[in-house]
Short mmCIF file of C-alpha atoms and ligand atoms in Angstrom, two decimals:
data_model
loop_
_atom_site.label_atom_id
_atom_site.label_comp_id
_atom_site.label_asym_id
_atom_site.label_seq_id
_atom_site.Cartn_x
_atom_site.Cartn_y
_atom_site.Cartn_z
CA UNK A 52 -2.16 23.50 -1.64
CA UNK A 53 -5.82 23.52 -0.74
CA UNK A 54 -7.19 20.27 -2.16
CA UNK A 55 -5.38 16.95 -2.10
CA UNK A 56 -6.85 14.01 -3.96
CA UNK A 57 -5.82 10.56 -2.76
CA UNK A 58 -6.60 7.48 -4.86
CA UNK A 59 -7.07 4.03 -3.29
CA UNK A 60 -7.82 5.55 0.11
CA UNK A 61 -10.15 2.72 1.12
CA UNK A 62 -7.35 0.16 0.81
CA UNK A 63 -4.76 -0.91 3.34
CA UNK A 64 -2.03 1.74 2.95
CA UNK A 65 -4.32 4.38 1.44
CA UNK A 66 -6.57 4.42 4.52
CA UNK A 67 -3.58 5.21 6.76
CA UNK A 68 -2.45 7.96 4.38
CA UNK A 69 -5.95 9.49 4.26
CA UNK A 70 -6.21 9.44 8.07
CA UNK A 71 -2.73 11.01 8.46
CA UNK A 72 -3.64 13.83 6.06
CA UNK A 73 -7.18 14.46 7.37
CA UNK A 74 -5.93 14.90 10.96
CA UNK A 75 -2.65 16.66 10.18
CA UNK A 76 -4.01 19.15 7.64
CA UNK A 77 -7.47 20.25 8.86
CA UNK A 78 -7.28 23.38 6.66
CA UNK A 79 -6.96 21.29 3.49
CA UNK A 80 -9.68 19.32 1.73
CA UNK A 81 -8.81 15.64 1.39
CA UNK A 82 -10.70 13.79 -1.33
CA UNK A 83 -10.51 10.00 -1.43
CA UNK A 84 -11.24 8.37 -4.78
CA UNK A 85 -11.71 4.62 -4.72
CA UNK A 86 -13.59 2.07 -6.84
CA UNK A 87 -14.16 -0.17 -3.78
CA UNK A 88 -12.89 -3.36 -5.37
CA UNK A 89 -12.61 -6.44 -3.13
CA UNK A 90 -9.61 -4.69 -1.48
CA UNK A 91 -11.42 -1.41 -0.74
CA UNK A 92 -13.15 -1.20 2.62
CA UNK A 93 -14.67 2.05 3.88
CA UNK A 94 -14.85 0.59 7.39
CA UNK A 95 -11.10 1.33 7.43
CA UNK A 96 -12.05 5.02 7.57
CA UNK A 97 -15.18 4.95 9.74
CA UNK A 98 -13.44 7.13 12.38
CA UNK A 99 -12.91 10.04 9.98
CA UNK A 100 -15.85 9.76 7.60
CA UNK A 101 -17.65 12.70 9.22
CA UNK A 102 -14.63 15.03 9.34
CA UNK A 103 -15.38 18.36 7.61
CA UNK A 104 -12.24 18.29 5.50
CA UNK A 105 -12.84 14.75 4.15
CA UNK A 106 -14.84 13.60 1.15
CA UNK A 107 -15.21 10.17 -0.42
CA UNK A 108 -15.99 9.71 -4.11
CA UNK A 109 -16.61 6.26 -5.56
CA UNK A 110 -14.87 6.19 -8.94
CA UNK A 111 -12.85 3.86 -11.10
CA UNK A 112 -9.52 5.22 -12.32
CA UNK A 113 -9.79 3.12 -15.50
CA UNK A 114 -12.72 5.34 -16.53
CA UNK A 115 -10.97 8.33 -18.15
CA UNK A 116 -14.05 10.53 -18.52
CA UNK A 117 -15.25 10.16 -14.94
CA UNK A 118 -11.73 10.87 -13.66
CA UNK A 119 -11.48 13.98 -15.87
CA UNK A 120 -14.88 15.16 -14.59
CA UNK A 121 -13.81 14.76 -10.95
CA UNK A 122 -10.54 16.63 -11.59
CA UNK A 123 -12.36 19.46 -13.44
CA UNK A 124 -14.89 19.79 -10.64
CA UNK A 125 -12.56 19.64 -7.62
CA UNK A 126 -9.37 21.06 -9.15
CA UNK A 127 -6.93 19.29 -6.80
CA UNK A 128 -3.48 20.88 -6.36
CA UNK A 129 -1.93 17.61 -5.21
CA UNK A 130 -2.51 13.97 -6.14
CA UNK A 131 -1.30 11.01 -4.08
CA UNK A 132 -1.88 7.92 -6.17
CA UNK A 133 -2.19 4.60 -4.36
CA UNK A 134 -5.10 2.89 -6.17
CA UNK A 135 -3.84 -0.36 -7.63
CA UNK A 136 -4.32 -4.05 -7.91
CA UNK A 137 -1.71 -5.08 -5.36
CA UNK A 138 -1.58 -8.84 -4.85
CA UNK A 139 1.12 -10.78 -6.74
CA UNK A 140 -0.80 -14.08 -6.65
CA UNK A 141 -3.89 -12.46 -8.22
CA UNK A 142 -1.68 -10.91 -10.92
CA UNK A 143 -0.51 -14.40 -11.88
CA UNK A 144 -4.14 -15.46 -12.39
CA UNK A 145 -5.39 -12.28 -14.07
CA UNK A 146 -2.63 -10.02 -15.45
CA UNK A 147 -4.93 -7.88 -17.60
CA UNK A 148 -6.76 -6.46 -14.60
CA UNK A 149 -3.36 -5.22 -13.37
CA UNK A 150 -2.61 -3.57 -16.71
CA UNK A 151 -6.01 -1.86 -16.65
CA UNK A 152 -5.80 -0.35 -13.17
CA UNK A 153 -2.07 0.00 -12.62
CA UNK A 154 -1.06 1.20 -16.09
CA UNK A 155 -4.14 2.64 -17.83
CA UNK A 156 -5.55 3.98 -14.55
CA UNK A 157 -2.28 5.79 -13.81
CA UNK A 158 -2.13 7.31 -17.30
CA UNK A 159 -5.74 8.52 -16.93
CA UNK A 160 -4.75 10.31 -13.71
CA UNK A 161 -1.64 11.81 -15.34
CA UNK A 162 -3.74 13.08 -18.26
CA UNK A 163 -6.33 14.59 -15.95
CA UNK A 164 -3.67 16.32 -13.82
CA UNK A 165 -1.90 17.68 -16.90
CA UNK A 166 -5.20 18.95 -18.31
CA UNK A 167 -6.42 20.80 -15.21
CA UNK A 168 -3.00 22.22 -14.39
CA UNK A 169 -2.63 23.34 -18.02
CA UNK A 170 1.15 23.54 -17.90
CA UNK A 171 1.02 25.96 -14.97
CA UNK A 172 2.63 23.71 -12.41
CA UNK A 173 3.32 26.23 -9.64
CA UNK A 174 2.43 24.64 -6.29
CA UNK A 175 1.27 21.38 -7.89
CA UNK A 176 2.47 17.83 -7.26
CA UNK A 177 1.68 14.28 -8.49
CA UNK A 178 2.97 11.68 -6.02
CA UNK A 179 3.01 8.13 -7.36
CA UNK A 180 3.18 5.40 -4.72
CA UNK A 181 5.10 2.39 -5.98
CA UNK A 182 6.89 -0.68 -4.77
CA UNK A 183 10.40 -2.10 -4.41
CA UNK A 184 9.23 -5.07 -6.51
CA UNK A 185 9.92 -3.06 -9.71
CA UNK A 186 13.65 -3.63 -9.09
CA UNK A 187 13.29 -7.42 -9.39
CA UNK A 188 15.01 -9.86 -7.06
CA UNK A 189 18.28 -9.64 -5.13
CA UNK A 190 20.64 -12.50 -4.38
CA UNK A 191 21.77 -13.07 -0.83
CA UNK A 192 23.56 -9.70 -0.57
CA UNK A 193 23.08 -6.11 -1.74
CA UNK A 194 20.29 -3.54 -1.61
CA UNK A 195 17.97 -1.74 -4.02
CA UNK A 196 18.95 1.93 -4.40
CA UNK A 197 17.14 4.59 -6.45
CA UNK A 198 19.70 3.90 -9.22
CA UNK A 199 19.01 0.14 -9.44
CA UNK A 200 17.71 -0.80 -12.91
CA UNK A 201 14.13 -1.98 -13.14
CA UNK A 202 13.77 -5.74 -13.66
CA UNK A 203 10.22 -6.78 -12.72
CA UNK A 204 9.28 -10.48 -12.77
CA UNK A 205 5.60 -10.79 -11.85
CA UNK A 206 2.68 -9.29 -13.78
CA UNK A 207 2.08 -7.11 -10.68
CA UNK A 208 5.61 -5.71 -10.58
CA UNK A 209 5.68 -5.34 -14.39
CA UNK A 210 2.49 -3.25 -14.24
CA UNK A 211 3.87 -1.10 -11.40
CA UNK A 212 7.19 -0.64 -13.26
CA UNK A 213 5.26 0.45 -16.33
CA UNK A 214 3.27 2.98 -14.30
CA UNK A 215 6.50 4.39 -12.79
CA UNK A 216 7.91 4.82 -16.30
CA UNK A 217 4.78 6.70 -17.42
CA UNK A 218 4.96 9.01 -14.40
CA UNK A 219 8.61 9.80 -15.20
CA UNK A 220 7.77 10.19 -18.90
CA UNK A 221 5.12 12.83 -18.06
CA UNK A 222 7.75 14.69 -16.04
CA UNK A 223 10.39 14.49 -18.77
CA UNK A 224 8.01 15.20 -21.67
CA UNK A 225 5.48 17.67 -20.24
CA UNK A 226 7.27 18.93 -17.15
CA UNK A 227 4.59 17.48 -14.83
CA UNK A 228 5.79 17.92 -11.23
CA UNK A 229 6.11 14.41 -9.85
CA UNK A 230 7.68 12.38 -7.07
CA UNK A 231 7.73 8.58 -6.75
CA UNK A 232 8.17 6.45 -3.65
CA UNK A 233 9.22 2.79 -3.92
CA UNK A 234 8.44 1.06 -0.67
CA UNK A 235 9.12 -2.39 0.74
CA UNK A 236 6.47 -4.80 2.13
CA UNK A 237 4.06 -3.10 4.55
CA UNK A 238 2.24 -4.64 7.49
CA UNK A 239 -0.12 -3.28 10.13
CA UNK A 240 -3.78 -2.67 11.01
CA UNK A 241 -6.37 -3.08 8.21
CA UNK A 242 -4.12 -5.35 6.14
CA UNK A 243 -6.27 -7.50 3.85
CA UNK A 244 -6.00 -11.17 4.90
CA UNK A 245 -4.76 -12.44 1.55
CA UNK A 246 -1.22 -11.18 2.30
CA UNK A 247 1.19 -13.23 4.40
CA UNK A 248 0.96 -11.60 7.86
CA UNK A 249 -2.82 -10.99 8.17
CA UNK A 250 -3.53 -14.35 6.50
CA UNK A 251 -1.44 -16.12 9.16
CA UNK A 252 -3.06 -14.12 11.99
CA UNK A 253 -6.49 -15.10 10.68
CA UNK A 254 -5.51 -18.75 10.26
CA UNK A 255 -3.92 -19.00 13.72
CA UNK A 256 -7.13 -17.62 15.25
CA UNK A 257 -9.10 -20.25 13.34
CA UNK A 258 -6.65 -23.15 13.75
CA UNK A 259 -6.10 -23.40 10.02
CA UNK A 260 -2.83 -24.27 8.21
CA UNK A 261 -0.25 -21.50 7.69
CA UNK A 262 0.73 -21.89 4.02
CA UNK A 263 4.44 -21.26 3.38
CA UNK A 264 5.44 -21.19 -0.29
CA UNK A 265 8.42 -23.35 -1.30
CA UNK A 266 11.14 -23.69 1.34
CA UNK A 267 10.16 -20.48 3.18
CA UNK A 268 13.60 -18.93 2.67
CA UNK A 269 12.30 -16.03 0.58
CA UNK A 270 13.22 -12.72 2.17
CA UNK A 271 11.22 -9.50 2.46
CA UNK A 272 11.99 -6.14 4.09
CA UNK A 273 9.01 -5.26 6.32
CA UNK A 274 7.82 -1.75 7.25
CA UNK A 275 5.01 -0.72 9.63
CA UNK A 276 2.29 0.91 7.51
CA UNK A 277 2.09 4.13 9.58
CA UNK A 278 5.81 4.70 8.97
CA UNK A 279 5.07 4.42 5.24
CA UNK A 280 2.22 6.95 5.54
CA UNK A 281 4.59 9.38 7.29
CA UNK A 282 7.22 8.87 4.57
CA UNK A 283 4.60 9.67 1.92
CA UNK A 284 3.66 12.88 3.76
CA UNK A 285 7.35 13.93 3.86
CA UNK A 286 8.12 13.14 0.23
CA UNK A 287 4.85 14.68 -0.99
CA UNK A 288 5.65 17.96 0.77
CA UNK A 289 9.45 18.08 0.75
CA UNK A 290 10.71 15.66 -1.89
CA UNK A 291 12.70 17.04 -4.84
CA UNK A 292 10.63 17.48 -8.02
CA UNK A 293 11.23 14.59 -10.48
CA UNK A 294 12.92 12.41 -7.85
CA UNK A 295 12.16 8.96 -6.52
CA UNK A 296 12.75 7.83 -2.94
CA UNK A 297 13.16 4.30 -1.65
CA UNK A 298 11.32 3.60 1.61
CA UNK A 299 12.13 0.57 3.74
CA UNK A 300 12.72 -0.68 7.22
CA UNK A 301 16.26 -2.13 7.03
CA UNK A 302 14.31 -5.07 8.40
CA UNK A 303 14.78 -8.29 6.47
CA UNK A 304 13.06 -11.52 7.43
CA UNK A 305 12.96 -14.89 5.77
CA UNK A 306 9.27 -15.85 5.52
CA UNK A 307 9.67 -18.89 7.75
CA UNK A 308 11.41 -16.92 10.52
CA UNK A 309 8.80 -14.19 10.32
CA UNK A 310 5.95 -16.70 10.62
CA UNK A 311 7.69 -18.37 13.58
CA UNK A 312 8.00 -14.98 15.34
CA UNK A 313 4.33 -14.34 14.62
CA UNK A 314 3.40 -17.78 16.00
CA UNK A 315 5.39 -17.11 19.19
CA UNK A 316 3.69 -13.74 19.79
CA UNK A 317 0.24 -15.16 19.00
CA UNK A 318 0.68 -18.10 21.43
CA UNK A 319 1.70 -15.64 24.17
CA UNK A 320 -1.18 -13.23 23.50
CA UNK A 321 -3.75 -16.03 23.25
CA UNK A 322 -2.38 -17.82 26.35
CA UNK A 323 -1.81 -20.96 24.35
CA UNK A 324 1.16 -23.22 25.03
CA UNK A 325 4.27 -22.27 23.01
CA UNK A 326 4.36 -24.27 19.77
CA UNK A 327 0.57 -24.41 19.25
CA UNK A 328 0.55 -21.95 16.34
CA UNK A 329 3.84 -23.18 14.83
CA UNK A 330 2.28 -26.65 14.52
CA UNK A 331 0.02 -25.14 11.85
CA UNK A 332 2.97 -24.26 9.54
CA UNK A 333 2.54 -26.12 6.24
CA UNK A 334 4.97 -25.93 3.32
CA UNK A 335 3.11 -25.78 0.00
CA UNK A 336 3.87 -25.49 -3.73
CA UNK A 337 5.98 -22.44 -4.58
CA UNK A 338 4.68 -19.28 -6.26
CA UNK A 339 5.77 -19.22 -9.95
CA UNK A 340 8.58 -16.71 -10.57
CA UNK A 341 8.95 -16.13 -6.82
CA UNK A 342 11.48 -13.32 -6.16
CA UNK A 343 14.15 -14.54 -3.73
CA UNK A 344 14.91 -11.39 -1.80
CA UNK A 345 13.91 -7.71 -1.54
CA UNK A 346 15.93 -5.25 0.54
CA UNK A 347 15.73 -1.46 0.38
CA UNK A 348 18.55 0.99 0.87
CA UNK A 349 16.65 3.90 2.46
CA UNK A 350 19.70 6.16 2.86
CA UNK A 351 18.39 8.89 0.53
CA UNK A 352 15.08 9.52 2.36
CA UNK A 353 16.90 9.20 5.69
CA UNK A 354 19.63 11.74 4.81
CA UNK A 355 17.62 14.19 2.71
CA UNK A 356 14.29 14.16 4.54
CA UNK A 357 15.30 12.83 7.95
CA UNK A 358 12.87 9.89 7.78
CA UNK A 359 13.41 6.62 9.60
CA UNK A 360 11.05 3.91 10.87
CA UNK A 361 9.56 4.68 14.29
CA UNK A 362 9.07 1.12 15.55
CA UNK A 363 11.10 -2.08 15.57
CA UNK A 364 9.58 -5.05 13.78
CA UNK A 365 8.80 -6.87 17.04
CA UNK A 366 6.95 -3.78 18.35
CA UNK A 367 5.12 -3.21 15.06
CA UNK A 368 4.12 -6.85 14.84
CA UNK A 369 2.87 -6.80 18.43
CA UNK A 370 0.77 -3.66 17.72
CA UNK A 371 -0.56 -5.32 14.55
CA UNK A 372 -1.60 -8.52 16.33
CA UNK A 373 -3.22 -6.47 19.12
CA UNK A 374 -5.20 -4.53 16.51
CA UNK A 375 -6.45 -7.73 14.86
CA UNK A 376 -7.38 -9.22 18.25
CA UNK A 377 -9.28 -6.05 19.18
CA UNK A 378 -10.97 -5.86 15.77
CA UNK A 379 -12.19 -9.39 15.21
CA UNK A 380 -15.40 -7.95 13.69
CA UNK A 381 -13.34 -6.24 10.99
CA UNK A 382 -11.61 -9.52 10.17
CA UNK A 383 -14.92 -11.39 10.24
CA UNK A 384 -16.57 -8.81 7.95
CA UNK A 385 -13.67 -9.00 5.50
CA UNK A 386 -13.50 -12.78 5.37
CA UNK A 387 -17.29 -13.15 5.08
CA UNK A 388 -17.56 -10.39 2.46
CA UNK A 389 -19.91 -8.29 4.66
CA UNK A 390 -17.63 -5.25 4.41
CA UNK A 391 -18.86 -4.76 0.86
CA UNK A 392 -22.29 -3.82 2.27
CA UNK A 393 -20.81 -0.91 4.24
CA UNK A 394 -20.79 1.50 1.29
CA UNK A 395 -24.40 0.60 0.53
CA UNK A 396 -25.40 1.29 4.13
CA UNK A 397 -23.39 4.50 4.65
CA UNK A 398 -23.43 6.18 1.29
CA UNK A 399 -26.54 5.22 -0.67
CA UNK A 400 -29.54 6.17 1.42
P1 NAD B 205 -4.80 -2.55 -1.47
O1 NAD B 205 -5.02 -3.64 -2.47
O2 NAD B 205 -5.02 -2.81 -0.01
O3 NAD B 205 -5.74 -1.30 -1.84
C1 NAD B 205 -5.89 -0.83 -3.15
C2 NAD B 205 -7.06 0.15 -3.19
O4 NAD B 205 -7.20 0.61 -4.54
C3 NAD B 205 -8.39 -0.48 -2.78
O5 NAD B 205 -9.09 0.39 -1.91
C4 NAD B 205 -9.13 -0.63 -4.11
O6 NAD B 205 -10.55 -0.54 -3.97
C5 NAD B 205 -8.56 0.54 -4.91
N1 NAD B 205 -8.65 0.30 -6.35
C6 NAD B 205 -8.26 -0.81 -7.02
N2 NAD B 205 -8.54 -0.67 -8.34
C7 NAD B 205 -9.10 0.57 -8.50
C8 NAD B 205 -9.57 1.30 -9.60
N3 NAD B 205 -9.57 0.77 -10.84
N4 NAD B 205 -10.05 2.54 -9.40
C9 NAD B 205 -10.07 3.08 -8.15
N5 NAD B 205 -9.66 2.42 -7.05
C10 NAD B 205 -9.17 1.19 -7.22
O7 NAD B 205 -3.33 -2.02 -1.74
P2 NAD B 205 -2.23 -1.50 -0.71
O8 NAD B 205 -1.49 -2.65 -0.18
O9 NAD B 205 -2.85 -0.53 0.22
O10 NAD B 205 -1.26 -0.73 -1.71
C11 NAD B 205 -1.50 0.64 -2.05
C12 NAD B 205 -0.43 1.10 -3.02
O11 NAD B 205 0.86 0.96 -2.43
C13 NAD B 205 -0.39 0.30 -4.32
O12 NAD B 205 -0.13 1.19 -5.37
C14 NAD B 205 0.76 -0.67 -4.13
O13 NAD B 205 1.35 -1.00 -5.36
C15 NAD B 205 1.70 0.17 -3.26
N6 NAD B 205 2.59 -0.61 -2.37
C16 NAD B 205 2.08 -1.60 -1.56
C17 NAD B 205 2.93 -2.28 -0.68
C18 NAD B 205 2.41 -3.33 0.26
O14 NAD B 205 3.21 -3.95 0.98
N7 NAD B 205 1.10 -3.55 0.37
C19 NAD B 205 4.29 -1.96 -0.64
C20 NAD B 205 4.77 -0.95 -1.49
C21 NAD B 205 3.91 -0.28 -2.34
P1 TYD B 206 2.85 -11.21 0.13
O1 TYD B 206 2.33 -10.80 1.47
O2 TYD B 206 1.88 -11.75 -0.87
O3 TYD B 206 3.66 -9.96 -0.46
P2 TYD B 206 4.65 -9.89 -1.77
O4 TYD B 206 4.43 -11.06 -2.62
O5 TYD B 206 4.19 -8.63 -2.40
O6 TYD B 206 6.05 -9.81 -1.21
O7 TYD B 206 3.97 -12.31 0.35
C1 TYD B 206 5.10 -12.08 1.19
C2 TYD B 206 5.99 -13.29 1.09
O8 TYD B 206 5.30 -14.40 1.70
C3 TYD B 206 6.29 -13.72 -0.34
O9 TYD B 206 7.62 -14.26 -0.38
C4 TYD B 206 5.30 -14.84 -0.61
C5 TYD B 206 5.13 -15.47 0.76
N1 TYD B 206 3.80 -16.05 1.04
C6 TYD B 206 3.71 -17.36 1.54
O10 TYD B 206 4.73 -18.05 1.76
N2 TYD B 206 2.47 -17.86 1.81
C7 TYD B 206 1.32 -17.14 1.60
O11 TYD B 206 0.20 -17.66 1.84
C8 TYD B 206 1.43 -15.81 1.08
C9 TYD B 206 0.20 -14.97 0.82
C10 TYD B 206 2.70 -15.29 0.83
#
């Protein structure tokens, strides 16, 4: 493969995937397509923007003709599709936006790939990056495997489930070479501060309340974002055509316990007396349709592709907090909205 096109590369996970590929595969051209919505931030990639094998193209995947034009022009051999609306709370307020990007946008990419590859699929691959949320909610025991039936509950997870079905349908109907990864909750550097961990880091720094939905006993399985990027690299290159792979950390935390661990580490790093941050914990009204528990069985990717997480949660969380403390400008730019001027400054001279 000579050209790999990554969608959503200016977002949280996408930026780590783009960086991984640009450095690891200097002989390949890496094209990042992103619409730069509120969640897209090119500052995430400022360290690689001048690399010879990297190119950014501002484009919206809901626009079929502009996507087709880009595919015709650059003829990518591989697609790694991360562009999405990704925040459950926003999907509750505005479901249609999630249908547009997550469903229609994905189908536009599938159509464009099918068209330029013209049924000659030798050496080609469409990797769809999805979530464990498509499987619905677990009770207090059990794990999601690749065989678990889909049972999405939020507009976000319903739109991602739909996109997964379309990707599989293009494989079954047209033979398109695809792989899908379904990953658990990510955390790490560049995480947008609307999600639980970066929101709490931001609020602790600013002495603001830490909002915990409901009783805080909801459970998520957390994975360090760079471990997810490495899993994507492995599945993209070595995964079995037509297969899906669950990716997760075997690392379950109830939200309240996670936030308490975060508070403890933040107090230590900020030299504040223990208990300062935890005093900010505030229980608030629950999220509607809140899924009780997610937990991934990652045996398949572990056994078949020899992937496992490289850091423990405590280490990953410590690295994440350190990154936010060392990059207060990034956090300030994101919360003030200034990051949206970056594209203007860098790319439209
Ligand atoms: P994010 O919200 O941080 O980034 C999404 C990116 O997509 C942004 O750069 C945004 O500008 C871009 N985008 C949105 N709409 C677009 C459109 N119409 N056209 C082109 N670009 C558009 O998301 P993330 O957390 O990095 O998630 C990336 C992918 O991974 C998503 O597909 C998500 O479903 C999946 N995923 C996320 C998690 C998680 O914990 N965050 C876990 C598993 C899977
Ligand atoms: P989030 O980071 O939004 O990811 P997801 O909904 O995709 O799992 O939320 C993680 C968990 O934290 C989820 O159970 C909802 C909860 N949560 C809060 O309790 N308070 C908050 O302010 C946020 C954003 C999330």
